[in-house]
Amino acid sequence: IDKIVFSTDSNTYASIAKKYGINVPELRPKKYSTDYVTDLKLFKYELMKSIKEGFEPDIYVNLRPTSPIRTHLEIDKCIEHIINNNNIDSVRSVHKNNFVVQKTWFIKRNILHNTINHNSKFEEWNLPRQKLKPSYMQNGSIDIGRVKNILKNRSMTGKKIKPFIQNHFCDIDNLASLKSTEKFAKKSKILEKYL
């Protein structure tokens, strides 16, 4: 990793980052700081700023602070996957779902619509779960991709996304999830040597 961009609209978080030696030249504008701003808009903004300053990366590494359970070894492995394989557009960390996704539904106009197969003649939702393929959910821990996807194809991931399967999942959205993540980190064999 040649450059670290700490993107925040918070003076408090910026000062914490600076305390650890991370350069935070300016705060993120409010229009890129709402709950509804996509990663694509934010990354395009940060990349264009970086390019104007004379640094144009080939690959980005997105490490969200809300999914902090990861090691440098996992990050390195994901970077190696994309560097060593020109056929993939991105690498995304996922974990196995503890539910059967074929049995999940949307409600539209008070009618159930299967999330996977709207009109399946096989009616997978009625099959025993043991007969259905496992599914995986992105967990926000590590996302790595090619910058050209963002700038040219208007996509964070591109079409060929390699999974990096993790056996853990922590997403910090509130105080309760922060406490459960801290508890997990203290018990984690993954992080044991880092604590």
Coordinates of C-alpha atoms in Angstrom, one line a residue, residues 3-148:
K3 CA -0.8 5.8 0.2
I4 CA -3.3 5.9 3.0
V5 CA -6.4 8.0 2.7
F6 CA -8.3 8.5 5.9
S7 CA -11.7 9.9 4.8
T8 CA -13.9 11.5 7.5
D9 CA -16.1 14.5 8.1
S10 CA -15.3 14.4 11.8
N11 CA -12.6 16.6 13.5
T12 CA -12.6 14.1 16.4
Y13 CA -11.8 11.1 14.2
A14 CA -9.3 13.2 12.1
S15 CA -7.4 14.1 15.3
I16 CA -7.3 10.4 16.4
A17 CA -5.9 9.5 13.0
K18 CA -3.2 12.2 13.2
K19 CA -2.2 11.0 16.7
Y20 CA -1.3 7.6 15.0
G21 CA 0.7 9.4 12.3
I22 CA -1.9 9.4 9.5
N23 CA -2.1 12.5 7.4
V24 CA -5.6 14.0 7.1
P25 CA -5.2 17.1 5.0
E26 CA -8.9 18.0 4.9
L27 CA -12.3 16.8 6.1
R28 CA -14.7 15.1 3.7
P29 CA -17.4 17.4 2.4
K30 CA -20.8 16.9 4.0
K31 CA -22.4 15.9 0.6
Y32 CA -20.1 12.8 0.7
S33 CA -20.8 12.1 4.4
T34 CA -24.5 11.2 4.6
D35 CA -25.9 7.7 5.3
Y36 CA -27.1 7.5 1.7
V37 CA -23.8 8.3 -0.1
T38 CA -22.6 5.3 -2.1
D39 CA -19.0 4.0 -1.9
L40 CA -18.8 4.7 -5.6
K41 CA -19.4 8.5 -5.2
L42 CA -17.0 8.8 -2.3
F43 CA -14.2 6.8 -3.9
K44 CA -14.6 8.7 -7.2
Y45 CA -14.3 12.0 -5.2
E46 CA -11.2 10.8 -3.3
L47 CA -9.6 9.3 -6.4
M48 CA -10.1 12.5 -8.5
K49 CA -8.5 14.5 -5.6
S50 CA -5.6 12.1 -5.5
I51 CA -5.0 12.2 -9.3
K52 CA -5.0 16.1 -9.2
E53 CA -2.3 15.8 -6.5
G54 CA -0.2 13.6 -8.9
F55 CA -0.9 10.1 -7.5
E56 CA -3.0 7.7 -9.6
P57 CA -3.3 4.2 -8.1
D58 CA -4.1 1.0 -10.0
I59 CA -5.8 -0.8 -7.0
Y60 CA -7.7 0.5 -4.0
V61 CA -8.0 -1.2 -0.6
N62 CA -11.2 -0.3 1.3
L63 CA -11.0 -1.1 5.1
R64 CA -14.2 0.0 6.8
P65 CA -13.9 1.0 10.5
T66 CA -17.3 -0.6 11.1
S67 CA -16.0 -4.1 10.3
P68 CA -12.6 -4.1 12.0
I69 CA -12.0 -7.8 12.6
R70 CA -9.2 -8.6 10.2
T71 CA -5.5 -9.1 10.3
H72 CA -2.7 -7.7 8.1
L73 CA -2.2 -11.3 6.8
E74 CA -5.8 -11.4 5.5
I75 CA -5.3 -8.0 3.8
D76 CA -2.1 -9.1 2.3
K77 CA -3.7 -12.3 1.0
C78 CA -6.5 -10.3 -0.7
I79 CA -4.0 -7.9 -2.3
E80 CA -2.0 -10.9 -3.6
H81 CA -5.2 -12.4 -5.1
I82 CA -5.8 -9.3 -7.3
I83 CA -2.1 -8.6 -8.1
N84 CA -1.5 -12.2 -9.3
N85 CA -4.7 -12.6 -11.3
N86 CA -5.5 -10.1 -14.1
N87 CA -8.8 -11.9 -14.8
I88 CA -10.5 -10.7 -11.6
D89 CA -11.8 -7.2 -11.1
S90 CA -12.0 -7.2 -7.3
V91 CA -11.8 -9.2 -4.1
R92 CA -14.5 -9.0 -1.5
S93 CA -14.6 -10.6 2.0
V94 CA -17.7 -12.7 2.7
H95 CA -18.9 -15.0 5.3
K96 CA -21.3 -18.0 5.0
N97 CA -24.9 -17.2 5.7
N98 CA -26.5 -18.9 8.6
F99 CA -29.8 -18.9 6.8
V100 CA -30.9 -20.3 3.4
V101 CA -31.1 -17.4 1.0
Q102 CA -33.5 -19.3 -1.4
K103 CA -36.1 -19.1 1.4
T104 CA -36.0 -15.3 1.7
W105 CA -38.6 -12.9 0.3
F106 CA -39.4 -9.3 -0.7
I107 CA -43.0 -8.0 -0.3
K108 CA -44.2 -6.0 -3.2
R109 CA -47.9 -4.8 -3.3
N110 CA -48.6 -7.2 -0.5
I111 CA -47.4 -10.2 -2.4
L112 CA -44.3 -12.3 -1.6
H113 CA -41.6 -12.4 -4.3
N114 CA -38.6 -14.8 -3.8
T115 CA -35.3 -12.9 -3.7
I116 CA -33.5 -15.4 -5.9
N117 CA -36.0 -17.1 -8.2
H118 CA -39.1 -15.0 -8.8
N119 CA -40.8 -17.5 -11.1
S120 CA -38.9 -20.7 -10.5
K121 CA -40.7 -23.8 -11.7
F122 CA -38.5 -25.8 -9.2
E123 CA -39.8 -23.8 -6.3
E124 CA -36.5 -23.9 -4.4
W125 CA -38.1 -22.2 -1.4
N126 CA -40.0 -25.4 -0.8
L127 CA -37.0 -27.8 -0.9
P128 CA -35.3 -29.0 2.2
R129 CA -32.4 -26.6 3.1
Q130 CA -29.9 -29.5 2.9
K131 CA -30.6 -29.6 -0.9
L132 CA -29.9 -25.9 -1.5
K133 CA -26.5 -24.4 -2.2
P134 CA -25.0 -22.3 0.7
S135 CA -24.9 -18.6 0.1
Y136 CA -22.4 -15.9 1.3
M137 CA -22.9 -12.4 2.5
Q138 CA -20.4 -9.5 2.0
N139 CA -19.2 -8.4 5.4
G140 CA -17.5 -5.1 4.7
S141 CA -14.2 -6.1 6.3
I142 CA -11.9 -6.1 3.2
D143 CA -12.8 -4.8 -0.3
I144 CA -10.1 -4.5 -2.9
G145 CA -10.6 -3.5 -6.5
R146 CA -9.1 -2.0 -9.7
V147 CA -9.4 1.8 -9.9
K148 CA -10.4 1.6 -13.6

